[in-house]
Coordinates of C-alpha atoms in Angstrom, one line a residue:
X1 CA 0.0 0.0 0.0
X2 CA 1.6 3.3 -1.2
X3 CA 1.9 6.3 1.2
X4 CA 0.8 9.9 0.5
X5 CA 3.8 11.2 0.2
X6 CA 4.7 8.4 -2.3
X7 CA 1.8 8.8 -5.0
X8 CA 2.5 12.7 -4.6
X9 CA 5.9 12.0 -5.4
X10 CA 5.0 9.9 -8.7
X11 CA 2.0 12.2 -9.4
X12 CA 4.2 15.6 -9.4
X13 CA 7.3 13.6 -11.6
X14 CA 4.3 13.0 -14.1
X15 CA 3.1 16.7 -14.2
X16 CA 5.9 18.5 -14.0
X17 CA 8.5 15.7 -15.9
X18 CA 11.1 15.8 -13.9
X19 CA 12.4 13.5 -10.9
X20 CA 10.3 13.7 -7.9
X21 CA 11.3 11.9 -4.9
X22 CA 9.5 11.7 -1.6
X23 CA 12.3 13.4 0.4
X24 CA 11.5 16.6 -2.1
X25 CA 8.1 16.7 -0.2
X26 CA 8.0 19.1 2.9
X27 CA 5.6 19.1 6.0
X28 CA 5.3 22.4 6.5
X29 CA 2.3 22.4 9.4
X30 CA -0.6 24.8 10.0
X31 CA -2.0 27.0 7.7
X32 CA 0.4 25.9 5.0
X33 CA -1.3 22.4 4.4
X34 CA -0.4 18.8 5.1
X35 CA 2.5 18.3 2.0
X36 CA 4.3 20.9 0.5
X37 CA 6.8 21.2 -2.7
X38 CA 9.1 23.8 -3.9
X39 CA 8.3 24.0 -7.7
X40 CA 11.9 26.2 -7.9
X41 CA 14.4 23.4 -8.2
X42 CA 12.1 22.0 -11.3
X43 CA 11.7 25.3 -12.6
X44 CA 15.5 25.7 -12.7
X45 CA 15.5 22.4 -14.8
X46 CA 13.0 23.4 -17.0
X47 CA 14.4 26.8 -17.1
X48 CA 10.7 28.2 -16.7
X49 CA 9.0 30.4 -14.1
X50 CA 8.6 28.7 -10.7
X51 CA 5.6 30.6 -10.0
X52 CA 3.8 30.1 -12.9
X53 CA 5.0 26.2 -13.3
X54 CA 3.8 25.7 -10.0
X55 CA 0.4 27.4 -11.0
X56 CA -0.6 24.9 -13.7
X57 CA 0.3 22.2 -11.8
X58 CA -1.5 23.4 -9.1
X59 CA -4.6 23.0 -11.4
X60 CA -3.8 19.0 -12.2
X61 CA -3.1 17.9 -8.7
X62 CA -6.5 19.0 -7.5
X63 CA -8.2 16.5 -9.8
X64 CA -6.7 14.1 -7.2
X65 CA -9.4 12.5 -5.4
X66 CA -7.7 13.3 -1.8
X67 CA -6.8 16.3 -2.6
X68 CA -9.3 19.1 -0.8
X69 CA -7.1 22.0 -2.2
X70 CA -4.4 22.6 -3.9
X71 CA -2.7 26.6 -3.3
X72 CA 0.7 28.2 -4.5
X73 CA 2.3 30.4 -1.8
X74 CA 5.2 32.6 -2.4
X75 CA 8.1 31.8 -5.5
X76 CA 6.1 29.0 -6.2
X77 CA 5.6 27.0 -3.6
X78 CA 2.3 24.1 -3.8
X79 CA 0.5 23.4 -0.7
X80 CA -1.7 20.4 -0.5
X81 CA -4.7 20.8 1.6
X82 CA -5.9 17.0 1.9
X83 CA -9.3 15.5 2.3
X84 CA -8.8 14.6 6.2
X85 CA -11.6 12.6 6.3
X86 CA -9.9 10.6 2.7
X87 CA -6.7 10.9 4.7
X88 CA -7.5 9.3 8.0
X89 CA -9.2 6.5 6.2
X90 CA -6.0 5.8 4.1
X91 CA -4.3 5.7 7.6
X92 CA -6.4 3.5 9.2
X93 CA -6.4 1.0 6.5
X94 CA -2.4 1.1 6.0
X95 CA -2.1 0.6 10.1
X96 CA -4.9 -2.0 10.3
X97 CA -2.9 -3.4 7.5
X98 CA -0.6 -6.6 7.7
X99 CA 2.5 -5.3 9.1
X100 CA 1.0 -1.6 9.5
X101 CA 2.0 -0.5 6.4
X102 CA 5.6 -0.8 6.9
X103 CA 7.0 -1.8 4.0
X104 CA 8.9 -4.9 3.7
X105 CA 12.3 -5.9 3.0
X106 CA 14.0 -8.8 1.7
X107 CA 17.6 -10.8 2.9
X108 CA 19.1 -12.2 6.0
X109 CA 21.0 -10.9 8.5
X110 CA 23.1 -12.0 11.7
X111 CA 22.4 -9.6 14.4
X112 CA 25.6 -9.9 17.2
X113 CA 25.1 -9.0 20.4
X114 CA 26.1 -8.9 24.2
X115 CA 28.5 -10.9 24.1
X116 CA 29.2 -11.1 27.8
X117 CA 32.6 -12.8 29.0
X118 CA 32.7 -15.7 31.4
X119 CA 33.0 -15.6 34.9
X120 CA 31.9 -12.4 35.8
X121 CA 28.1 -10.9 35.8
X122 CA 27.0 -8.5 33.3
X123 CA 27.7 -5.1 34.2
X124 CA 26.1 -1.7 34.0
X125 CA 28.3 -1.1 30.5
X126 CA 26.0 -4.0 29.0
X127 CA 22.9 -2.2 29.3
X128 CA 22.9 -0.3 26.2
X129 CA 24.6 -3.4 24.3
X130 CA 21.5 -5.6 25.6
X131 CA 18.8 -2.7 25.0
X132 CA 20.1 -1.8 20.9
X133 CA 20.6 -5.3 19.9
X134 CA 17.6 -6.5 21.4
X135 CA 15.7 -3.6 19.7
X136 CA 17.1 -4.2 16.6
X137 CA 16.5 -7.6 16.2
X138 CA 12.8 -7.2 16.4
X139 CA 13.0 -3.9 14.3
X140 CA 14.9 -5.9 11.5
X141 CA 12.1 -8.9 11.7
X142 CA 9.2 -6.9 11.7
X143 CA 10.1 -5.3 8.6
X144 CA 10.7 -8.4 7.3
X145 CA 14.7 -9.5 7.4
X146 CA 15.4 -13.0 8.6
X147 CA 17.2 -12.4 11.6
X148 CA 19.6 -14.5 13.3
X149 CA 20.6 -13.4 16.7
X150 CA 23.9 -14.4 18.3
X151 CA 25.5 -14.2 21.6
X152 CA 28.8 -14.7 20.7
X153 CA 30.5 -15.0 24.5
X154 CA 33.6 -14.0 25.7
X155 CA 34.5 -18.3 26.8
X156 CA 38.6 -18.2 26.1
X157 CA 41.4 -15.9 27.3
X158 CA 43.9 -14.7 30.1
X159 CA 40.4 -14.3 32.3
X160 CA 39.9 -18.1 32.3
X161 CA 43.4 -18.6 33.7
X162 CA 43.1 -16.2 36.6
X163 CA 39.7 -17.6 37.8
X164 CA 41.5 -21.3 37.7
X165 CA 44.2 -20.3 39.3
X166 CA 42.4 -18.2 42.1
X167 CA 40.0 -21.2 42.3
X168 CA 42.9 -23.7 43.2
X169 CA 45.2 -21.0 45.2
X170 CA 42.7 -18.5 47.2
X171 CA 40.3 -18.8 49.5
X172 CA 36.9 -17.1 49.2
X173 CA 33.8 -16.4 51.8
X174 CA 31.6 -17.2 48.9
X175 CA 30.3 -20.5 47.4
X176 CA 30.2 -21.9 44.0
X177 CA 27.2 -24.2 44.9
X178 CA 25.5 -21.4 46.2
X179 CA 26.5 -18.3 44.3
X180 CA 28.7 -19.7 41.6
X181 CA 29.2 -15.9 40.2
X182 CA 29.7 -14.2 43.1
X183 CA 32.4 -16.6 43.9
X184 CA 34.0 -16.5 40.4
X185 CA 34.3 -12.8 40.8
X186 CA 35.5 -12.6 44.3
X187 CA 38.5 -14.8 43.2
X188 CA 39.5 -12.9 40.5
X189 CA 39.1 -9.5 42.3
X190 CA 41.4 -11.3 45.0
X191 CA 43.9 -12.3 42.2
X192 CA 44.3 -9.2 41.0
X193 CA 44.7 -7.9 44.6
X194 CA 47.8 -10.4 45.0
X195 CA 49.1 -9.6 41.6
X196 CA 50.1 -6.6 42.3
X197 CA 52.5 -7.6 45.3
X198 CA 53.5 -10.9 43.2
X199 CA 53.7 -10.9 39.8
X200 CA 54.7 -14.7 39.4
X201 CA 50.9 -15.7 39.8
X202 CA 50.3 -13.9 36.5
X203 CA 52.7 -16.2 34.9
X204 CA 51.0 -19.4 36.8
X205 CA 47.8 -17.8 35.5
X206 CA 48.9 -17.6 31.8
X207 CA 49.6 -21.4 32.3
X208 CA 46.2 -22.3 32.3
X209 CA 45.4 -20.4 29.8
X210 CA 47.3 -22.3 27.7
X211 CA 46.5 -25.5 28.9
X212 CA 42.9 -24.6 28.0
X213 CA 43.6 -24.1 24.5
X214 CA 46.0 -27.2 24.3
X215 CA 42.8 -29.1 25.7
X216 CA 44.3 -30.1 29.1
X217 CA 42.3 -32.5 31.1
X218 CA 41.9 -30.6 34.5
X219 CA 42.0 -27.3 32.8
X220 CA 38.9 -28.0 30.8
X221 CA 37.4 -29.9 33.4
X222 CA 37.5 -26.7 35.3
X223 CA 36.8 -24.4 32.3
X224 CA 33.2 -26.3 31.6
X225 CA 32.2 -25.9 35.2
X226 CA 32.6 -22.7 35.0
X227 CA 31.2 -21.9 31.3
X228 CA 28.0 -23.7 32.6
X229 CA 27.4 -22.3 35.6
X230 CA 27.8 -18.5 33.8
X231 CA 25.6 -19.5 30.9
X232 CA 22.7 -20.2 33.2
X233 CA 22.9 -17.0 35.6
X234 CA 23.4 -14.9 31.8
X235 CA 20.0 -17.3 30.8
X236 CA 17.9 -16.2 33.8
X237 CA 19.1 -12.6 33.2
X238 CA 18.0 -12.3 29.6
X239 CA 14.5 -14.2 30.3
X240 CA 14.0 -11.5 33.1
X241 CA 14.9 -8.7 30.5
X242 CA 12.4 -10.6 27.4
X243 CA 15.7 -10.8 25.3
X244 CA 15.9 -13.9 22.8
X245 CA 18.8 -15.4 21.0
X246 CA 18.8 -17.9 18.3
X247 CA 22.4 -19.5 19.1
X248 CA 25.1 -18.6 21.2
X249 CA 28.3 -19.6 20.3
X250 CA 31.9 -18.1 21.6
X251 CA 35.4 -18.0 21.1
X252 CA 36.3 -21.3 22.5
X253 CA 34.2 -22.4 19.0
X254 CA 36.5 -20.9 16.4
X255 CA 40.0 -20.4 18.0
X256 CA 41.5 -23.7 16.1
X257 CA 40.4 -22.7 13.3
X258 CA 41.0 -19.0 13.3
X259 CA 44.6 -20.4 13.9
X260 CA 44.5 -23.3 11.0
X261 CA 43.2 -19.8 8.8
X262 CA 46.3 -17.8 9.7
X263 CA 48.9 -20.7 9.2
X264 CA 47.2 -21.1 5.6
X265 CA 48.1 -17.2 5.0
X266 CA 51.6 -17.8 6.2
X267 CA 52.2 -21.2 3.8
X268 CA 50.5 -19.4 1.0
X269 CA 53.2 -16.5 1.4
X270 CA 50.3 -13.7 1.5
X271 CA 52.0 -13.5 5.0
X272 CA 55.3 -14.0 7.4
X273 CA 55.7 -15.2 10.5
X274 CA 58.6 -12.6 12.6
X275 CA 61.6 -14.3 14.3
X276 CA 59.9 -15.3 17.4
X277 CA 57.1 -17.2 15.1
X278 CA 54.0 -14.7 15.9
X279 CA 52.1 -13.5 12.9
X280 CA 51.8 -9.6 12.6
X281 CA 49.4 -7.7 9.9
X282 CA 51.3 -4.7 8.5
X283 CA 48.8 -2.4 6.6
X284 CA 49.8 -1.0 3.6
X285 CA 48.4 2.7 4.4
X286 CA 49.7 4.3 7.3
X287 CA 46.3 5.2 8.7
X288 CA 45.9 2.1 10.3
X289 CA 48.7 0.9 12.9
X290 CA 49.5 -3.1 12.6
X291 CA 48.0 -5.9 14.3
X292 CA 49.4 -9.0 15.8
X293 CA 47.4 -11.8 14.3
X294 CA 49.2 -15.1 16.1
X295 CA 51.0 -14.9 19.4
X296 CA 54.4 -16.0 19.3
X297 CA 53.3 -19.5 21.3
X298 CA 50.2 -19.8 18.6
X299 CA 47.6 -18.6 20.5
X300 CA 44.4 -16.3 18.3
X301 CA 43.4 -13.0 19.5
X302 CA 40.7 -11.3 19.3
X303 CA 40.9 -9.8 15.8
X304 CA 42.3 -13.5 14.5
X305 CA 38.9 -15.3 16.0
X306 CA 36.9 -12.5 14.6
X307 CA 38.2 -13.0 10.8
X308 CA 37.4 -16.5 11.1
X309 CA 33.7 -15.1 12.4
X310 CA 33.6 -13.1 9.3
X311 CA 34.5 -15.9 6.8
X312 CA 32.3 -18.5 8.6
X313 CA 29.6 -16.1 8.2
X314 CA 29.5 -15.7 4.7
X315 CA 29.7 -18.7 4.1
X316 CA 26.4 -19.5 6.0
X317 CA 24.9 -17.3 3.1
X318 CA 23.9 -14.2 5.5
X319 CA 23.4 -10.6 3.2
X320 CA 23.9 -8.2 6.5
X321 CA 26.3 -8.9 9.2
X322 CA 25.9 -6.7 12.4
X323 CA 28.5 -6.6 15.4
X324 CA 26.8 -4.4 17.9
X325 CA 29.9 -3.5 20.0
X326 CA 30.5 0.1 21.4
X327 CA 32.8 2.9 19.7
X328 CA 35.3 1.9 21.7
X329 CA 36.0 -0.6 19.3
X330 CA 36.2 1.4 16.5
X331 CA 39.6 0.8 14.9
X332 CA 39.4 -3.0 15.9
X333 CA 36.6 -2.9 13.0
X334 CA 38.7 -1.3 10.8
X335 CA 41.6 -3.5 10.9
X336 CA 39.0 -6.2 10.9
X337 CA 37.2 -5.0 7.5
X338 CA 40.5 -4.1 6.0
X339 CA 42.4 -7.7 6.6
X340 CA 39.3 -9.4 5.4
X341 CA 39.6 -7.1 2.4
X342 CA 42.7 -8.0 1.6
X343 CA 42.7 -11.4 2.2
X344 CA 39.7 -11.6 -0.2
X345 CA 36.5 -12.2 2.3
X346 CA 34.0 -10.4 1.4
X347 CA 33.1 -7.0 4.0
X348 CA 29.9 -6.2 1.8
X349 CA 27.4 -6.1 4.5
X350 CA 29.1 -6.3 7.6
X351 CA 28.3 -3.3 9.5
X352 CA 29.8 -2.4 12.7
X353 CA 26.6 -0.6 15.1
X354 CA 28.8 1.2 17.5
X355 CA 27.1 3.1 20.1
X356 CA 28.2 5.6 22.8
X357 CA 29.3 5.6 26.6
X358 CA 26.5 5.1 29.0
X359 CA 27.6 6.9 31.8
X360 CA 26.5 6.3 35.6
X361 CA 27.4 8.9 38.9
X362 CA 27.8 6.1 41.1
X363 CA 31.8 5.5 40.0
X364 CA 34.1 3.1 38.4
X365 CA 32.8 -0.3 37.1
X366 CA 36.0 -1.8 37.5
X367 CA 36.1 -5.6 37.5
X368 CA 39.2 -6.0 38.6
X369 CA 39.2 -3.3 41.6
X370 CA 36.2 -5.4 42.7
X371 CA 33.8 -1.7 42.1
X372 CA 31.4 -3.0 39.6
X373 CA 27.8 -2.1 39.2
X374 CA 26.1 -5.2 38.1
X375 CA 23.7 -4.7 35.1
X376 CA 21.0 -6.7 37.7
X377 CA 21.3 -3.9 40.4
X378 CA 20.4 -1.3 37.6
X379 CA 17.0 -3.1 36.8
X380 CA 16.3 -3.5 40.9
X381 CA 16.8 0.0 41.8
X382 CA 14.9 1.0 38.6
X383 CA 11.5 -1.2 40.3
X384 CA 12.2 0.5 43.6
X385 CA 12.2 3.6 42.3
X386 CA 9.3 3.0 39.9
X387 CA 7.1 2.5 42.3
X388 CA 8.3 5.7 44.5
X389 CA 7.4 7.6 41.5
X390 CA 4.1 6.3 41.0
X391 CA 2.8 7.1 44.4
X392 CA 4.4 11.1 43.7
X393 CA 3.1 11.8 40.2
X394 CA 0.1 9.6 39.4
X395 CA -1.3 8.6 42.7
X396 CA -1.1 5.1 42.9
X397 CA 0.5 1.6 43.6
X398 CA 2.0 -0.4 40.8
X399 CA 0.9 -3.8 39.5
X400 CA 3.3 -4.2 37.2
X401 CA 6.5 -2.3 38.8
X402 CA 9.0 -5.0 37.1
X403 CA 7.7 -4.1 33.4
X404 CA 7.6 -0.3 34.1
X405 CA 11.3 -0.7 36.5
X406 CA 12.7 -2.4 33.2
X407 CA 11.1 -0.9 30.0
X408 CA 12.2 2.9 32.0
X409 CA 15.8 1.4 31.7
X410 CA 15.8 0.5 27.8
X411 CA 13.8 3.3 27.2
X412 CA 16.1 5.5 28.5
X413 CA 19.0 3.8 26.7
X414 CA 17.1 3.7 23.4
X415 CA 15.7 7.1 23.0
X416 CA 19.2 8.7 22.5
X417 CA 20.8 8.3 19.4
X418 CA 23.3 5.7 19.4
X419 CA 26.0 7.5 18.3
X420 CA 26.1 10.0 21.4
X421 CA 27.2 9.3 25.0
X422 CA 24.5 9.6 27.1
X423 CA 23.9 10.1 31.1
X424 CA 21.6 7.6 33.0
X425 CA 19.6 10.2 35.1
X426 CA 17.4 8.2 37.6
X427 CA 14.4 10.9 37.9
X428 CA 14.2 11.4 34.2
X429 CA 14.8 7.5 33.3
X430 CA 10.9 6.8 35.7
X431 CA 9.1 9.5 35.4
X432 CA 5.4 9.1 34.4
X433 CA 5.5 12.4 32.3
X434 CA 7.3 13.4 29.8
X435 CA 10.1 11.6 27.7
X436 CA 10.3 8.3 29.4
X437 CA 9.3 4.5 29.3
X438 CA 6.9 5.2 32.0
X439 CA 5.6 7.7 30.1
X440 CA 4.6 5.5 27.3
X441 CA 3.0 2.5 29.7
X442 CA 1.0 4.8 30.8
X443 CA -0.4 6.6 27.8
X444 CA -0.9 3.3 26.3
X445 CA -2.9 1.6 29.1
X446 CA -5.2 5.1 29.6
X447 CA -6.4 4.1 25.8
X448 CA -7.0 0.6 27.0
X449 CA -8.7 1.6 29.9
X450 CA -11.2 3.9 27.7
X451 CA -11.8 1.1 25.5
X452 CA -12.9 -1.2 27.9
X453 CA -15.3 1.3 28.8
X454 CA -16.6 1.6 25.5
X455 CA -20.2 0.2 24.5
X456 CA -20.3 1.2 21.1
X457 CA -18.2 0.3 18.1
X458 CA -15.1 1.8 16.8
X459 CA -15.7 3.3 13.4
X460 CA -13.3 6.3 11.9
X461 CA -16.1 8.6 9.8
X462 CA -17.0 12.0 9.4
X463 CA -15.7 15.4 9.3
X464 CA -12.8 15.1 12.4
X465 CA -12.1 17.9 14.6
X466 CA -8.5 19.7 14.2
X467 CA -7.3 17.9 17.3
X468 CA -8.5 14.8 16.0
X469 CA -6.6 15.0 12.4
X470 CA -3.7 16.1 14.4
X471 CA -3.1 13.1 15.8
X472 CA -4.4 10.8 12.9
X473 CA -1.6 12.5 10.9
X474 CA 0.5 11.5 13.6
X475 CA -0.3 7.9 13.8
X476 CA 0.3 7.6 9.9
X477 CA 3.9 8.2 10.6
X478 CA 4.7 4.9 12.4
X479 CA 5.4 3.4 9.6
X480 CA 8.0 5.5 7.8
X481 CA 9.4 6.0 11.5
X482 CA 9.9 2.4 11.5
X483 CA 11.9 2.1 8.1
X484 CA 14.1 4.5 9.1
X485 CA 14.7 2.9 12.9
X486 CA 15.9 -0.1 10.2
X487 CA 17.3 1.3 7.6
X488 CA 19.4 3.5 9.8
X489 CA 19.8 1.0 12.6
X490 CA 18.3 3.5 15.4
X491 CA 15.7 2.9 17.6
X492 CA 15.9 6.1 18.9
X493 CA 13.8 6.6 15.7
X494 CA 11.0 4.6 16.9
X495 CA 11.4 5.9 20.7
X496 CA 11.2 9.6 20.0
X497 CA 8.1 8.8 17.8
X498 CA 6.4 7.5 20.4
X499 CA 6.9 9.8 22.9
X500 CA 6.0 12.8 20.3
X501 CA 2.9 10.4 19.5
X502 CA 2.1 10.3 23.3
X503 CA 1.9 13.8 24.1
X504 CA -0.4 14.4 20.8
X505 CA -2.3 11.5 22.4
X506 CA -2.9 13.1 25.9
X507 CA -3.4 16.2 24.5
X508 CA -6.4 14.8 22.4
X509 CA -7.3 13.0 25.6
X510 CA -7.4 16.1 27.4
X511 CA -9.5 18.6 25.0
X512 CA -11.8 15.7 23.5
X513 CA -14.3 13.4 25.0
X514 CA -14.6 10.4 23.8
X515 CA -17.3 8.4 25.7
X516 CA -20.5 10.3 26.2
X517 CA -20.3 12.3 22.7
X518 CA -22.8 12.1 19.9
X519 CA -22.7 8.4 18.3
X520 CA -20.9 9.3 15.3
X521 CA -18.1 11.5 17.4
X522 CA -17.8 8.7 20.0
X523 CA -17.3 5.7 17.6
X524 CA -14.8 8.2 15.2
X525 CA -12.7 9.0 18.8
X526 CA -12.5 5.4 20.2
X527 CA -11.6 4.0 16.5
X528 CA -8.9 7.0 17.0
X529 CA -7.9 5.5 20.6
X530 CA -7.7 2.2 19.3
X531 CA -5.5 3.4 16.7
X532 CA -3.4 5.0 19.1
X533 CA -3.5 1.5 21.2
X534 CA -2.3 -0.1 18.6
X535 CA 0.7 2.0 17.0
X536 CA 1.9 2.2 21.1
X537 CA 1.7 -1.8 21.6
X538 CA 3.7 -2.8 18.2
X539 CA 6.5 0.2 19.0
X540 CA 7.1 -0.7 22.2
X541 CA 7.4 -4.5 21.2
X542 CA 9.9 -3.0 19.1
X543 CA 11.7 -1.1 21.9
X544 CA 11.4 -4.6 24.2
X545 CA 9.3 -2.4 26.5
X546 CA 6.1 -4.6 27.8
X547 CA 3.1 -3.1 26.5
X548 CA 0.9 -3.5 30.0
X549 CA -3.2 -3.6 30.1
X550 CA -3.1 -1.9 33.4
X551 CA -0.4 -0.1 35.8

């Protein structure tokens, strides 16, 4: 079903016979109509008067049928005046639609995300990991990409050593049984602790490392029980927060053969190994500085396992590969891309979704100092506080405090572009008006609550009010908002929507009644409420936000 904007689009290129796109097409506001187009740049092409070119177009376009009026301003400027009664029902029937009018797209993709390490909880710097990937995944399906998601963990590395080591060599007040994290991290806090007086243990440490990559009995004895009993605190975690993954693999999976890869390089003399027998990239621009692709000893790194990723991937036929991974990691991703290039895998596609610092006032989230914020005690606080706020601003307890607690947290961490650094600001993060997850809950169950009180049925007819085509105009932008959120990899698209949709919503709330109206206003304003019910629910199932039937 083709959008407004769309058949404009095609309708002026036919008039004026020159290329129209939809992006050419203003939205000016008020008095000025509901599209407008600047008839100059044509004019220019045409080498022709813009005011008069606009004038006989002016004449064509109102033999559109949903076209009310069709008026020249200024230079030459054509305002479109629609039918909003024409209008709102094109909107209804393109939400109402399958997939609410969002146009579909075609192709798979491999969405990567979270990507936690081993042994320790997630922390507060996984929040906005967990919240983007999340959202994208069901942004990217609902538009119609199959999605693969992947938890590719952090299993292997000098980590895994330290937590052996600390597990065979220090004592701890805590229990595996019984709190199999919280001993994991004790110990290697500890290690570190004794590291600094004695350096030794962080040569005993890199022992077992290496006796977990050359497969060591006791070493991998060890490193399962301690995989397993992180996998299943990360599993409870991510059911808790509604995320879904469709595998989860990790390093340990690709290290041989990210290994085997390099040593093929080396006999196929596209590269050398130095005197000590490591393997080092040297790019051929300057702009990027070197990177060691095998330790001297044979062990992968990072960047090594990751090219295997890459090639593995392709392979499996995927047409978009996605690392979610903050901007941190910037120049890893451009050595990555650049060695793949070079060594012939194809980068087409493979997108790296940085995002920004997510920055917290209560300190350092040191692992290794022992002064972390666990991502957990972030989604606690949030329901204690929720329900503070509730009692302050709306005047009541909470039901669902859980949902609110968690969907005020991704909320928060969606609506700002990804690109930026943002602050986590408690009061802002669960308030119950304004720009916030609460915010949205809230507006979205006050629909709900006036359709269950309705007797009559929802029907969208007659002349509506100016409040009323205000925010039918707004609804019909869900689902352009959502092709960008994909196209542009941004929910923040999505989230700043809604909460623009939400204060239209309460401000229609506010100056219109719906229940209690003549039969024809009251049907037209609950069919607009149920509109409204249903653009909120689908977004913030987009988001991972809960839609809730009652607070």
């Amino acid at each position: 079903m083709k959008a407004v904007k769309e058949e404009l689009a095609e309708k002026l290129e036919e008039i004026l016979e020159v290329e129209v796109k939809e992006k050419d097409i203003e939205i000016p506001g008020g008095e000025y109509g509901d599209f407008a187009y600047p008839a100059m740049k044509a004019a220019s092409q045409k080498e022709e008067n813009p005011r008069k070119l606009a004038e006989e177009a002016s004449e064509k376009l109102e033999a559109l049928d949903i076209a009310e009026q069709v008026e020249v301003a200024g230079p030459g400027y054509l305002n479109f005046h629609l039918d909003r009664e024409k209008y709102a029902k094109i909107i209804e029937n393109r939400l109402e639609s399958e997939n609410m009018g969002v146009e579909q797209r075609e192709g798979s993709i491999l969405v990567e995300f979270s990507s936690p390490n081993i042994a320790k909880p997630m922390n507060v710097g996984h929040l906005r990991n967990n919240a983007l990937g999340d959202s994208l995944r069901r942004i990217l399906s609902f538009v119609g990409y199959d999605v693969t998601a992947e938890n590719y963990i952090g299993d292997l590395g000098t980590q895994f050593g330290k937590v052996i080591y600390g597990h065979k060599n220090i004592e701890s007040e805590k229990d595996f049984e019984e709190e199999p994290i919280e001993y994991m991290l004790d110990i290697y806090v500890k290690f570190h602790d004794l590291a600094e007086e004695n350096t030794e243990i962080e040569d005993q440490s890199q022992k077992w490392a290496k006796k977990i990559e050359k497969k060591d009995d006791e070493a991998i004895k060890l490193w399962k029980k301690f995989r397993s009993a992180t996998l299943e605190y990360h599993r409870d975690e991510y059911k808790r927060l509604g995320i879904k993954f469709d595998r989860t693999t990790g390093e340990s999976t690709v290290y041989e053969d990210a290994r085997e890869l390099v040593k093929q390089w080396v006999e196929e003399g596209k590269l050398e190994r130095d005197e000590d027998g490591s393997v080092f990239y040297e790019f051929e621009e300057d702009e990027l500085p070197g990177a060691v692709l095998l330790k001297a000893d044979g062990s992968t790194l990072y960047i090594t396992r990751d090219l295997y990723n890459l090639k593995k991937r392709n392979e499996e036929g995927f047409d978009y590969n996605l690392y979610v991974v903050a901007s941190e990691q910037e120049l890893h991703f451009k050595q990555l891309f650049q060695i793949a290039e070079d060594a012939g895998i194809k980068t087409e596609g493979s997108e790296h979704i940085s995002y920004g610092m997510l920055n917290l006032t209560e300190g350092s989230m040191s692992t290794r100092k022992g002064i972390i914020i666990e991502q957990s005690e972030i989604f606690d606080r949030a329901i204690e506080i929720a329900e503070e706020k509730a009692e302050e601003e709306i005047n009541r307890s909470l039901e669902n405090a859980e949902a609110i607690g968690i969907g005020a947290v991704k909320y928060s961490n969606l609506s700002v572009s990804r690109k930026k650094d943002m602050e986590f600001n408690w009061d802002t993060a669960l308030s119950f008006q304004g720009d916030s997850g609460p915010y949205l809950q809230y507006s979205n169950t006050r629909a709900k609550s006036i359709l269950g009180k309705a007797e009559k049925e929802a029907e969208l007819s007659g002349a509506l009010t100016r409040e009323e085509y205000r925010i039918v105009k707004k609804l019909g932008e869900f689902p352009k908002k959502v092709g960008e959120a994909a196209e542009n990899r941004e929910p923040a698209k999505i989230a700043n929507y809604l909460s623009n949709l939400c204060e239209e919503f309460n401000s229609f709330y506010h100056s219109s009644q719906v229940i209690g109206e003549d039969e024809k206003t009251e049907k037209r304003r609950l069919k607009i409420v149920k509109l409204f019910s249903d653009v909120t629910d689908q977004g913030m199932q987009l988001l991972g936000i809960e839609p809730l039937e009652q607070m």
